[in-house]
Each structure stands twice: as C-alpha cells, then as structure tokens.
Coordinates of C-alpha atoms in Angstrom, one line a residue:
Chain A
X5 CA -30.6 7.8 -23.1
X6 CA -33.4 9.9 -25.4
X7 CA -31.5 13.0 -25.2
X8 CA -28.6 11.6 -26.4
X9 CA -30.1 10.3 -29.8
X10 CA -31.5 13.7 -29.9
X11 CA -28.5 15.1 -30.1
X12 CA -25.5 14.3 -32.2
X13 CA -24.6 11.0 -33.8
X14 CA -26.5 8.1 -32.2
X15 CA -24.3 6.5 -29.9
X16 CA -22.4 3.1 -30.3
X17 CA -22.8 2.7 -34.0
X18 CA -19.3 3.0 -35.1
X19 CA -18.9 -0.7 -35.4
X20 CA -16.2 -0.8 -32.4
X21 CA -17.6 -3.1 -30.2
X22 CA -16.7 -4.4 -27.7
X23 CA -16.1 -1.3 -25.7
X24 CA -13.4 -1.2 -23.3
X25 CA -15.4 0.7 -21.1
X26 CA -19.1 1.3 -21.1
X27 CA -21.8 2.9 -18.9
X28 CA -25.6 2.4 -19.0
X29 CA -27.9 4.6 -17.5
X30 CA -25.2 5.9 -15.0
X31 CA -26.9 8.2 -12.4
X32 CA -25.9 9.9 -9.4
X33 CA -28.1 11.8 -7.0
X34 CA -26.9 14.1 -4.3
X35 CA -29.3 15.2 -2.0
X36 CA -32.2 14.3 -4.4
X37 CA -30.5 16.3 -7.2
X38 CA -29.3 14.3 -10.3
X39 CA -25.6 15.6 -10.6
X40 CA -25.2 12.8 -13.4
X41 CA -27.7 11.4 -15.3
X42 CA -28.2 8.5 -17.7
X43 CA -24.6 8.9 -18.9
X44 CA -23.8 6.4 -21.5
X45 CA -20.2 6.3 -22.0
X46 CA -18.3 4.5 -24.8
X47 CA -14.3 4.2 -25.0
X48 CA -12.8 1.9 -27.1
X49 CA -9.5 0.2 -27.0
X50 CA -6.5 2.3 -27.7
X51 CA -8.7 5.9 -27.7
X52 CA -7.7 8.7 -25.8
X53 CA -11.2 9.8 -24.9
X54 CA -11.8 13.6 -24.0
X55 CA -14.4 13.9 -21.4
X56 CA -15.3 17.3 -21.8
X57 CA -17.5 19.7 -19.6
X58 CA -17.6 23.0 -17.8
X59 CA -16.8 23.0 -13.9
X60 CA -19.5 21.3 -11.9
X61 CA -20.9 19.3 -14.9
X62 CA -20.3 16.1 -13.3
X63 CA -17.0 15.0 -14.8
X64 CA -15.3 14.2 -11.7
X65 CA -18.6 12.5 -9.9
X66 CA -18.7 10.3 -13.3
X67 CA -15.0 9.4 -13.1
X68 CA -15.4 8.7 -9.4
X69 CA -18.1 6.0 -10.1
X70 CA -16.1 4.5 -12.7
X71 CA -13.3 3.9 -10.1
X72 CA -15.7 2.8 -7.6
X73 CA -15.1 5.4 -5.4
X74 CA -18.7 6.8 -5.2
X75 CA -21.3 4.2 -5.5
X76 CA -24.1 4.9 -8.5
X77 CA -27.4 5.6 -7.6
X78 CA -28.5 4.0 -10.7
X79 CA -27.0 2.4 -13.8
X80 CA -24.1 0.3 -14.3
X81 CA -20.3 0.8 -15.4
X82 CA -18.5 -2.2 -17.4
X83 CA -14.9 -1.9 -17.8
X84 CA -12.9 -5.0 -19.7
X85 CA -16.2 -6.7 -20.4
X86 CA -17.1 -6.9 -16.3
X87 CA -19.2 -5.5 -14.1
X88 CA -17.8 -2.9 -12.0
X89 CA -20.1 -3.4 -9.0
X90 CA -19.0 -7.1 -9.0
X91 CA -15.3 -6.8 -10.0
X92 CA -14.2 -4.1 -8.7
X93 CA -10.3 -5.3 -7.8
X94 CA -10.3 -7.3 -10.8
X95 CA -10.5 -4.2 -13.0
X96 CA -8.7 -1.9 -10.5
X97 CA -5.8 -3.9 -11.0
X98 CA -5.4 -3.0 -14.3
X99 CA -6.9 0.9 -14.1
X100 CA -4.4 3.9 -13.4
X101 CA -6.0 6.9 -12.1
X102 CA -5.1 10.5 -11.2
X103 CA -8.2 12.3 -9.8
X104 CA -8.4 15.8 -9.9
X105 CA -5.3 17.6 -8.2
X106 CA -2.7 14.8 -7.7
X107 CA -2.8 13.0 -4.1
X108 CA 0.6 12.6 -2.7
X109 CA 2.5 12.3 0.3
X110 CA 4.4 15.4 1.0
X111 CA 6.4 14.1 3.8
X112 CA 7.9 11.4 1.7
X113 CA 10.3 11.8 -1.3
X114 CA 8.9 10.9 -5.0
X115 CA 10.2 7.6 -4.8
X116 CA 9.0 6.6 -1.2
X117 CA 5.5 7.8 -2.8
X118 CA 5.7 5.5 -5.5
X119 CA 6.9 2.7 -3.4
X120 CA 3.7 3.2 -1.1
X121 CA 1.5 2.4 -4.6
X122 CA 4.1 -0.4 -5.5
X123 CA 3.7 -2.3 -2.0
X124 CA -0.1 -2.0 -2.6
X125 CA -0.1 -3.1 -6.0
X126 CA 2.6 -5.6 -5.2
X127 CA 4.4 -4.9 -8.6
X128 CA 8.0 -5.5 -9.1
X129 CA 10.5 -3.2 -8.1
X130 CA 11.9 -2.1 -11.4
X131 CA 8.4 -0.3 -12.0
X132 CA 9.5 2.5 -9.9
X133 CA 12.7 3.4 -11.9
X134 CA 10.6 2.6 -15.3
X135 CA 7.8 5.1 -14.2
X136 CA 10.1 7.5 -12.6
X137 CA 12.0 7.6 -16.3
X138 CA 8.5 7.9 -18.1
X139 CA 7.7 11.1 -16.5
X140 CA 11.3 12.2 -16.1
X141 CA 11.4 12.4 -12.5
X142 CA 14.4 10.5 -11.8
X143 CA 16.6 13.4 -10.8
X144 CA 14.1 14.5 -8.4
X145 CA 13.1 11.4 -7.0
X146 CA 14.8 11.2 -3.7
X147 CA 13.5 14.9 -2.5
X148 CA 10.5 15.4 -0.6
X149 CA 7.5 15.9 -2.6
X150 CA 6.4 18.8 -0.6
X151 CA 9.0 20.6 -2.4
X152 CA 7.9 19.4 -6.0
X153 CA 6.2 22.2 -8.2
X154 CA 2.8 21.6 -9.1
X155 CA 4.2 20.3 -12.6
X156 CA 6.1 18.1 -10.7
X157 CA 3.4 16.3 -8.3
X158 CA 1.1 16.1 -11.3
X159 CA 3.7 13.7 -13.5
X160 CA 4.5 11.8 -10.1
X161 CA 0.7 11.2 -9.9
X162 CA 1.0 10.0 -13.6
X163 CA 3.8 8.1 -12.5
X164 CA 1.8 6.4 -9.7
X165 CA -1.2 5.8 -12.3
X166 CA 1.3 3.8 -14.4
X167 CA 3.1 1.8 -12.0
X168 CA 0.7 -1.3 -12.2
X169 CA 1.0 -1.3 -16.0
X170 CA -2.7 -0.3 -16.5
X171 CA -4.6 -1.2 -19.8
X172 CA -6.9 1.9 -18.8
X173 CA -5.6 5.1 -17.3
X174 CA -7.8 7.7 -15.9
X175 CA -6.8 11.3 -15.9
X176 CA -9.0 13.9 -14.4
X177 CA -8.3 17.3 -15.4
X178 CA -4.5 16.6 -15.4
X179 CA -3.2 19.8 -16.8
X180 CA -5.4 21.9 -14.3
X181 CA -3.1 24.6 -12.7
X182 CA -0.1 23.9 -14.8
X183 CA 1.8 27.0 -16.5
X184 CA 2.0 26.4 -20.2
X185 CA 5.4 24.8 -20.3
X186 CA 3.8 22.1 -17.7
X187 CA 0.8 22.0 -19.8
X188 CA 3.0 21.1 -22.9
X189 CA 4.9 18.7 -21.2
X190 CA 1.9 16.7 -19.6
X191 CA 0.3 16.6 -23.2
X192 CA 3.1 15.2 -24.9
X193 CA 3.6 12.5 -22.3
X194 CA -0.1 11.6 -22.6
X195 CA -0.1 11.7 -26.4
X196 CA 3.1 9.1 -26.4
X197 CA 1.4 7.0 -24.1
X198 CA -1.0 4.8 -26.2
X199 CA 1.8 3.9 -28.8
X200 CA 4.2 3.1 -26.3
X201 CA 2.2 1.2 -23.8
X202 CA -0.9 0.4 -25.5
X203 CA -2.9 2.0 -22.8
X204 CA -6.3 3.3 -23.3
X205 CA -6.8 6.9 -21.7
X206 CA -9.8 8.5 -20.1
X207 CA -9.1 12.1 -20.0
X208 CA -11.3 14.7 -18.6
X209 CA -11.0 18.6 -19.1
X210 CA -13.3 21.7 -19.4
X211 CA -10.9 23.2 -22.3
X212 CA -11.7 21.8 -25.5
X213 CA -8.3 23.2 -27.2
X214 CA -6.8 21.1 -24.3
X215 CA -8.4 17.8 -25.2
X216 CA -8.6 18.4 -29.3
X217 CA -5.0 18.1 -29.6
X218 CA -4.7 14.4 -27.9
X219 CA -8.2 13.0 -28.1
X220 CA -9.3 10.4 -30.5
X221 CA -13.0 10.3 -29.2
X222 CA -14.8 13.2 -27.1
X223 CA -17.6 13.1 -24.9
X224 CA -19.3 16.4 -23.5
X225 CA -21.1 16.5 -20.6
X226 CA -23.1 19.5 -19.3
X227 CA -25.5 19.6 -16.2
X228 CA -25.1 16.0 -15.7
X229 CA -26.1 14.8 -19.0
X230 CA -24.0 13.6 -22.1
X231 CA -25.0 15.7 -24.8
X232 CA -22.7 14.6 -27.4
X233 CA -19.8 11.9 -27.8
X234 CA -18.2 10.7 -31.1
X235 CA -14.9 10.9 -32.7
X236 CA -12.8 13.9 -32.7
X237 CA -12.8 14.7 -36.5
X238 CA -16.9 14.7 -35.8
X239 CA -16.2 17.7 -33.5
X240 CA -13.7 19.5 -35.2
X241 CA -16.3 19.7 -38.2
X242 CA -18.4 21.4 -36.1
X243 CA -16.3 24.0 -34.2
X244 CA -14.3 24.5 -37.3
X245 CA -17.2 26.8 -37.7
X246 CA -17.6 29.9 -40.1
X247 CA -15.6 32.1 -42.2
X248 CA -16.3 35.7 -41.3
X249 CA -16.0 38.7 -43.7
X250 CA -15.1 42.1 -42.9
X251 CA -16.4 44.0 -45.7
X252 CA -16.9 47.7 -46.7
X253 CA -20.8 47.7 -46.7
X254 CA -22.0 44.4 -45.1
X255 CA -26.0 44.9 -45.3
X256 CA -25.5 45.5 -49.0
X257 CA -22.8 42.4 -49.5
X258 CA -25.2 39.9 -47.3
X259 CA -28.4 40.6 -49.4
X260 CA -26.2 40.0 -52.5
X261 CA -24.9 36.8 -51.1
X262 CA -28.2 35.7 -50.0
X263 CA -29.9 36.8 -53.7
X264 CA -26.9 34.4 -55.0
X265 CA -27.9 31.4 -52.8
X266 CA -25.2 31.4 -50.3
X267 CA -26.0 30.8 -46.6
X268 CA -24.5 34.1 -45.1
X269 CA -25.4 35.4 -41.7
X270 CA -25.5 39.2 -40.6
X271 CA -24.5 40.0 -37.1
X272 CA -23.3 43.1 -35.4
X273 CA -19.8 42.5 -36.4
X274 CA -20.2 42.0 -40.0
X275 CA -21.1 38.8 -41.7
X276 CA -20.0 35.1 -41.8
X277 CA -20.5 31.9 -43.9
X278 CA -20.4 28.3 -43.5
X279 CA -16.5 27.5 -43.6
X280 CA -17.3 23.8 -45.0
X281 CA -15.5 24.1 -48.9
X282 CA -12.3 26.1 -49.8
X283 CA -14.0 26.5 -53.5
X284 CA -17.1 28.2 -52.2
X285 CA -15.1 30.6 -49.8
X286 CA -13.1 31.5 -53.0
X287 CA -16.3 31.7 -55.0
X288 CA -17.9 34.0 -52.4
X289 CA -14.9 36.4 -52.2
X290 CA -14.8 36.7 -56.0
X291 CA -18.6 37.6 -56.0
X292 CA -18.0 40.4 -53.5
X293 CA -14.9 41.6 -55.1
X294 CA -17.3 41.6 -58.7
X295 CA -19.7 43.8 -56.8
X296 CA -17.1 46.2 -55.9
X297 CA -17.2 45.3 -51.9
X298 CA -13.8 46.2 -50.3
X299 CA -12.8 42.8 -48.5
X300 CA -10.8 43.7 -45.8
X301 CA -10.5 40.5 -44.0
X302 CA -11.2 36.9 -44.6
X303 CA -11.0 34.7 -41.4
X304 CA -11.8 31.7 -39.9
X305 CA -14.1 31.8 -36.8
X306 CA -13.7 28.7 -34.5
X307 CA -16.2 28.3 -32.3
X308 CA -15.2 28.1 -28.6
X309 CA -16.2 25.3 -26.2
X310 CA -18.8 27.8 -24.9
X311 CA -20.4 28.3 -28.0
X312 CA -20.3 24.7 -29.1
X313 CA -21.9 24.0 -25.6
X314 CA -24.7 26.6 -26.6
X315 CA -25.1 25.0 -29.7
X316 CA -25.7 22.0 -28.5
X317 CA -27.6 22.5 -25.2
X318 CA -29.5 25.6 -26.7
X319 CA -33.0 25.8 -27.5
X320 CA -34.1 23.6 -30.5
X321 CA -31.1 21.6 -30.4
X322 CA -29.7 22.7 -33.6
X323 CA -27.5 19.6 -33.8
Chain B
X21 CA -2.5 -8.6 0.8
X22 CA -2.9 -7.3 4.6
X23 CA 0.8 -7.3 5.1
X24 CA 1.8 -5.6 1.9
X25 CA -1.2 -3.1 3.2
X26 CA 0.3 -2.8 6.5
X27 CA 4.1 -2.3 5.0
X28 CA 2.4 0.5 2.8
X29 CA 1.0 2.4 6.2
X30 CA 4.3 1.9 7.8
X31 CA 6.3 3.5 4.8
X32 CA 3.8 6.4 4.7
X33 CA 4.3 7.1 8.3
X34 CA 8.1 7.8 7.8
X35 CA 9.7 11.0 9.0
X36 CA 6.1 11.4 11.3
X37 CA 8.4 10.6 14.3
X38 CA 5.5 7.8 15.1
X39 CA 8.1 4.9 16.3
X40 CA 9.7 7.6 18.7
X41 CA 6.3 8.8 20.1
X42 CA 5.5 4.7 20.9
X43 CA 9.0 4.7 22.7
X44 CA 9.1 8.1 24.2
X45 CA 5.4 7.7 25.8
X46 CA 6.5 4.7 28.0
X47 CA 9.9 6.1 28.5
X48 CA 8.7 9.6 29.9
X49 CA 6.3 7.6 32.0
X50 CA 9.3 5.7 33.9
X51 CA 11.8 9.0 33.7
X52 CA 9.2 10.3 35.4
X53 CA 9.3 7.9 38.0
X54 CA 12.8 8.2 38.2
X55 CA 12.6 11.6 39.2
X56 CA 10.1 11.2 41.6
X57 CA 12.6 8.6 43.2
X58 CA 15.3 10.8 42.8
X59 CA 14.0 13.6 44.5
X60 CA 12.6 11.7 47.4
X61 CA 13.9 8.5 47.5
X62 CA 14.2 7.8 51.3
X63 CA 10.6 8.7 51.8
X64 CA 9.2 6.6 48.9
X65 CA 11.5 3.5 49.8
X66 CA 10.1 3.8 53.5
X67 CA 6.6 4.1 52.4
X68 CA 7.0 1.0 50.7
X69 CA 9.7 -0.8 52.3
X70 CA 7.8 -4.2 52.7
X71 CA 6.5 -4.0 49.1
X72 CA 9.0 -2.2 46.9
X73 CA 7.8 -3.2 43.4
X74 CA 4.5 -2.7 44.4
X75 CA 5.1 0.7 45.3
X76 CA 6.8 1.3 41.8
X77 CA 4.0 -0.2 40.1
X78 CA 1.2 1.9 41.8
X79 CA 3.3 5.2 41.4
X80 CA 3.6 4.2 37.6
X81 CA -0.1 3.8 37.2
X82 CA -1.2 7.3 37.5
X83 CA 1.1 8.5 35.0
X84 CA 0.6 5.6 32.5
X85 CA -3.1 5.9 31.8
X86 CA -3.5 9.9 30.6
X87 CA -0.2 8.7 28.6
X88 CA -2.1 5.7 27.2
X89 CA -5.4 8.0 26.4
X90 CA -3.3 10.7 24.7
X91 CA -0.9 8.2 22.8
X92 CA -4.1 6.1 21.1
X93 CA -5.7 9.5 20.0
X94 CA -2.3 10.5 18.5
X95 CA -1.4 7.4 16.7
X96 CA -4.9 7.2 15.1
X97 CA -5.1 10.8 14.2
X98 CA -1.4 10.2 12.4
X99 CA -2.3 7.3 10.8
X100 CA -5.7 8.8 9.4
X101 CA -3.9 12.4 9.0
X102 CA -1.5 11.5 6.0
X103 CA -4.5 10.5 4.1
X104 CA -6.6 13.7 5.0
X105 CA -3.4 15.6 4.2
X106 CA -2.8 14.3 0.8
X107 CA -6.2 14.1 -0.2
X108 CA -5.0 10.6 -0.6
X109 CA -8.2 8.8 -0.1
X110 CA -9.0 8.7 -3.6
X111 CA -5.7 7.6 -4.9
X112 CA -5.8 5.0 -2.2
X113 CA -9.2 3.7 -2.6
X114 CA -9.0 3.4 -6.3
X115 CA -6.2 0.8 -5.9
X116 CA -6.9 -2.7 -6.0
X117 CA -7.6 -3.5 -2.2
X118 CA -11.1 -3.3 -0.5
X119 CA -11.9 -0.8 1.9
X120 CA -11.9 -3.4 4.9
X121 CA -8.1 -4.0 4.0
X122 CA -7.4 -0.5 4.3
X123 CA -9.5 0.0 7.3
X124 CA -7.6 -3.3 8.8
X125 CA -4.2 -2.2 8.0
X126 CA -4.6 1.4 9.7
X127 CA -6.4 -0.3 12.7
X128 CA -3.8 -2.9 12.8
X129 CA -0.8 -0.7 12.7
X130 CA -2.2 1.5 15.3
X131 CA -3.0 -1.7 17.5
X132 CA 0.2 -2.9 17.2
X133 CA 2.1 0.5 17.9
X134 CA 0.2 0.8 21.2
X135 CA 0.8 -2.8 22.1
X136 CA 4.8 -2.2 21.5
X137 CA 4.1 1.1 24.2
X138 CA 2.9 -1.0 26.6
X139 CA 5.2 -3.7 26.2
X140 CA 7.9 -1.2 26.7
X141 CA 6.6 0.4 29.5
X142 CA 6.7 -3.0 31.1
X143 CA 10.3 -3.3 30.0
X144 CA 11.3 -0.1 31.1
X145 CA 9.5 -0.3 34.5
X146 CA 11.6 -3.8 35.0
X147 CA 14.6 -2.0 34.3
X148 CA 14.2 0.8 36.6
X149 CA 13.3 -1.4 39.3
X150 CA 16.3 -3.4 38.9
X151 CA 18.5 -0.1 39.0
X152 CA 16.7 0.6 42.0
X153 CA 18.2 -2.8 43.2
X154 CA 14.9 -4.4 44.0
X155 CA 15.0 -8.0 44.1
X156 CA 13.9 -9.7 40.7
X157 CA 12.7 -12.6 42.7
X158 CA 10.3 -10.8 44.4
X159 CA 8.9 -9.2 41.1
X160 CA 5.2 -9.5 41.3
X161 CA 5.1 -10.7 37.4
X162 CA 1.2 -11.0 37.3
X163 CA 1.0 -7.5 38.7
X164 CA 3.3 -6.3 36.4
X165 CA 1.6 -7.7 33.1
X166 CA -1.9 -7.0 34.1
X167 CA -0.5 -3.3 34.7
X168 CA 0.8 -3.4 31.1
X169 CA -1.7 -4.7 29.0
X170 CA -5.1 -5.1 30.9
X171 CA -5.8 -1.0 30.8
X172 CA -4.7 -1.2 27.1
X173 CA -7.4 -3.8 26.7
X174 CA -10.1 -1.7 28.6
X175 CA -9.1 1.5 26.8
X176 CA -10.0 -0.4 23.6
X177 CA -13.3 1.6 23.2
X178 CA -11.6 4.4 22.9
X179 CA -8.7 3.2 20.4
X180 CA -11.7 2.3 18.0
X181 CA -13.7 5.8 18.5
X182 CA -10.3 7.7 18.0
X183 CA -9.7 5.5 14.7
X184 CA -13.3 5.9 13.7
X185 CA -13.5 9.6 14.3
X186 CA -9.9 10.2 12.5
X187 CA -11.0 8.3 9.3
X188 CA -14.3 9.9 9.2
X189 CA -13.3 13.7 9.8
X190 CA -10.8 15.4 7.7
X191 CA -10.0 18.1 10.0
X192 CA -7.8 16.1 12.7
X193 CA -8.0 18.9 15.2
X194 CA -11.5 17.5 15.9
X195 CA -10.7 13.7 17.0
X196 CA -7.4 15.4 18.8
X197 CA -9.7 17.4 20.8
X198 CA -11.8 14.8 21.9
X199 CA -9.1 12.4 22.6
X200 CA -7.5 15.3 24.8
X201 CA -10.7 15.8 26.5
X202 CA -10.9 11.7 27.0
X203 CA -7.6 12.2 28.8
X204 CA -8.9 14.8 31.0
X205 CA -12.1 12.9 31.7
X206 CA -10.2 9.5 32.3
X207 CA -7.9 11.3 35.4
X208 CA -11.3 11.2 37.3
X209 CA -12.3 8.0 35.6
X210 CA -12.2 6.2 38.7
X211 CA -14.8 8.2 40.4
X212 CA -17.3 7.5 38.1
X213 CA -19.8 4.2 37.9
X214 CA -18.1 1.1 36.8
X215 CA -20.3 0.9 33.9
X216 CA -18.7 4.2 32.2
X217 CA -15.8 3.3 29.9
X218 CA -13.9 6.1 31.1
X219 CA -13.4 4.0 34.4
X220 CA -12.5 0.6 32.7
X221 CA -8.7 1.3 32.4
X222 CA -8.5 2.1 35.9
X223 CA -10.6 -1.1 37.0
X224 CA -8.2 -3.0 34.8
X225 CA -5.6 -2.0 37.3
X226 CA -6.9 -3.7 40.0
X227 CA -6.6 -7.6 40.6
X228 CA -10.2 -8.1 41.3
X229 CA -11.7 -6.0 38.2
X230 CA -9.0 -6.2 35.9
X231 CA -10.7 -9.7 33.7
X232 CA -13.9 -8.0 33.7
X233 CA -13.0 -4.5 32.4
X234 CA -10.7 -5.8 29.9
X235 CA -13.1 -8.3 28.8
X236 CA -15.6 -5.5 28.6
X237 CA -13.1 -2.8 26.8
X238 CA -12.3 -5.8 24.1
X239 CA -15.8 -6.5 23.6
X240 CA -17.1 -2.7 23.2
X241 CA -13.9 -2.0 21.5
X242 CA -14.7 -4.6 18.9
X243 CA -18.1 -3.4 18.4
X244 CA -16.9 0.3 17.9
X245 CA -14.5 -0.8 15.4
X246 CA -17.3 -3.0 13.5
X247 CA -19.3 0.5 13.3
X248 CA -16.2 2.6 12.4
X249 CA -15.4 0.0 9.7
X250 CA -18.8 0.1 8.3
X251 CA -19.1 3.5 8.2
X252 CA -15.6 3.8 6.5
X253 CA -16.6 1.1 3.7
X254 CA -19.8 2.8 2.7
X255 CA -18.9 6.2 2.3
X256 CA -18.3 8.1 -1.0
X257 CA -14.8 8.9 -1.2
X258 CA -15.2 12.8 -2.0

C-alpha cells in the first residue's frame, strides 16, 4: 500500500468511482513466499486495462485469484461491487476469461467446444453462431480443434469467453505465441469489443508495446507488487522519454547545453535531452548549430518496458 | 444445473468411445462365455446338468470382476483426462458453477456408465442363456440381479478412489497403473481376509455375504468420494 503511494500517481484519485473491479491488499503466498503482495487493482467500467509485468511477476496468479481459481492468502476482490469470496457464482456469470494458453478439447470441433461452455452457462443456442462470427471462425467451426493453428485456438478461447455476454472479459496473455498477423488480428478484435459489446477488458501482457496500442489504463506489477497504475497517457508520457542527439563533439556540446541551462545528459553513445516540448528541441538544435557542432541525427529514444521497470523499481524511486 | 453439467460432460466424451467401452465390457465377458460353451458345450452342460443357469452365472463371475475393475478405472480416467489434456480446469472452474457441481457431474456420469455396463451384463447373460435354450421359468432372478449389481456396489470404494486419483493427478498413467494393479490384486481378492476391500466384490457374489459386502462397499465408497470431493473443491487450480 505504502509502496504504491510512493511511486506513481496516488491510486484511485481519478474520480471514477465506483470501480468495476477493485482489489484491496490482495496477497498470495506460496510456500511462505509472497508471489502477489498487497495488490490494489482499480478497473473502471469500459476500460481496457493493460496488466503489465515481466514473466513471473505475479500477473497470472493475480488473475487466478480474480477468477476464484486460487484463494487469496489475504485481501479482498470486489467485482461489480460484490465480494468475490461470497458471490463467486453471481460474479462469474458476468465474467468471461481466457487464462494463459487457451484450454480446449482437441477431440471436439470448435462448435462442440463452444457447446460445452454454452450448456454450462445455459446460454441460448444462437450465442454460438454469434461468438463464432465475432472471432471469424465460422468456416472452421466443424473441424476438430486439435487441427487448429494457435491463433485459431486463441480466437476460439475468446469466443468461449464471450459466450455468456460478459460485462468483464479477462484475457491473460492473449497474444502469447502468435505470429505478427495473429497478434494484429487479436488486437483488432480486442479493440473492437468495448465499443461493440460494452465490455470491460482486463488484459495482461509482458510487452508494453502490446498493451499500449489497446489499453486505456495500465497497471504494472513486478515481483508481486503493483508499482504503477494509471491511465495510459500518463505512462506514455514516461516512456516518451528523451531525444538523442548525435553530434560531432558530444563532450563540448553537452557542456554548452548545461551552461545554457538545458537538462542534458551525457552517456557513452552521445547525449540526450528531455523530449517533452518540440520548441525546446528546436532551440537546442539551433543552439548547437550556432556553436558550429555538426548535428548528425536527432531521434526520439523511447524507453522500453524494461527501462521503465528499472526506473520504477530502481533505487531511490525516481518517479 | 447438475443436469446441464452432466450434459456438458457427456458432450466432452464424444469421440472417446466411452459408450462403446460400456457396451463392449459386458459384451466381451458374455462372448468369452460363448467361446467357452462353444468349445466344450457337452462337458459344461453335463457339469451343470441340474442347474444350467447357476453354471452359466458362476462361469461369468470369474471374468466380470476383472472387467469391472479395469472398466471403472478407465471410465474415471477418461472423464478426468479430457480436462487435464485440455488444460481445461481453469476454463471449466472459472465458469459460474461450483466445484461440487463439477465433481458431482463427473462422478455421476462415471457411476451411470458403470451402472449401464452392469445392466447390460445381466441382459447379455440372460440373452445368452436363452440362446442356449435354458428355460426362462427356471431363471434364478435373485442370483442374476445380485451378481450383476452387488459387486458394483461392493467395488464402490475403488470407483471413488479412481475418480479421486484421476482428478487429482494430471498424468493419467498414474491412476491407470493403480487401477490395473487393483485389478490384479482383485483376482486374488477371495484369498484375502473379509475386511480387505479387494475381497468385497467376491463376497458380494455369494448370497450369504452379498448384502454386507454391498453395504460396506457403498459406505466406504461414500466416505472416499467425500474425501476426494473435499480435496477437489479446496485445491487451487494451476
């Protein structure tokens, strides 16, 4: 809890109460070690919430607890304003999920796989055709699933998750292992869902690039702790990072810029300046040219998720 | 809800030949008797001249108990195996139904399939006797029904054990090995003391001990099912 307040924007101050999904002090210990520690997720209605973190950070464990597949050691999960521990079935009726790799019965056809889920949900028959249509699997619906490509299996998993017309869709690493075309396809599908069906989506990934094109909010988890949670624009501002300048004499150029009061940094590959304001960049370049530095290249250097992580979890907590 | 869960379980077993298995088991037992009678009809009939039905029933028992033991292990393993193979537990258990319903649906389907096999055994035995020209008037109904259903009831602890193991252990080779070993041990069940469950299906065949063996089997089976269910409903899904 305190950690979260120390880093990033204070949680839950965006005036979007009540949250569709909210956890408080969510903790899971396995063999005495906390794999998820005091996680405070806040997901608003209509969000595409990108749940980011490196492999093994506790994303899937958290998601398992959100779905009642694993019991929290401590803490509470509230979905649709109800306590998950007490209203599990009520909540799950309105939640569709795809956890990690898709689960499917390979000896059944795509349609039969959906029929299994339909029977358990007691959903009307038409939903199967509808779900197949959304993920565009109509043509392959009567083939055995063991002959499906990974992308098709993933789409079938999403179709199964959509079958009950959920209010909340939980997708754990939905593009894992897909080829670029498959990733593109799933991405388009996910992006279209909130507008078309009014669902809220929780989407986990270990790739920031993956999530930033879809998400409206992000949470970043590392070593079991949620270290960041805010709107995507806030995170983009952080990753927008710096402008790298390749110049003929970086040492002299750096000193000059510092003298002029610019916040320049020198490293082994040259120098960088903050990339916030276009006019600042123009002024810096003009200054360097005036000083007769040859400016070879001006490029935006976007920090990778790893460097964002380092920034967020590194010593001193620079955020 | 339970009916829907069973309907879903049933669909999952499509193309698994499970219904065929339930039919082939008892059919095989009776067909082997047909071979036995075909090869040495005169000898067998002379042996059982005064009680042809009794002779047939007795000859069938030696084959049906091993078939029952292997059959219950197979059915339990198939029903749980589709989930393990699919990595399907997380999808299934994240659906709006209780763990108890999932456990009950799988257990009931297994019990029903085995009940079907036992019933078919009675039907096939009766049909085979009729083909041999045995008089239906002389058919000892109590013996036929006892032989068909009492060993099933007495074997209930093993049904419960196999269901529990198959659900708990992902690698179905483990419960199947235990099931096959169980069958081997059961072949010598009648040599074991009465309190050993492997002897109960044998005791269930005899008129004097059938009721006790069946009751002990049902009681023990219920206890084991409760234990298996508790384990299943409490564990975290990986």
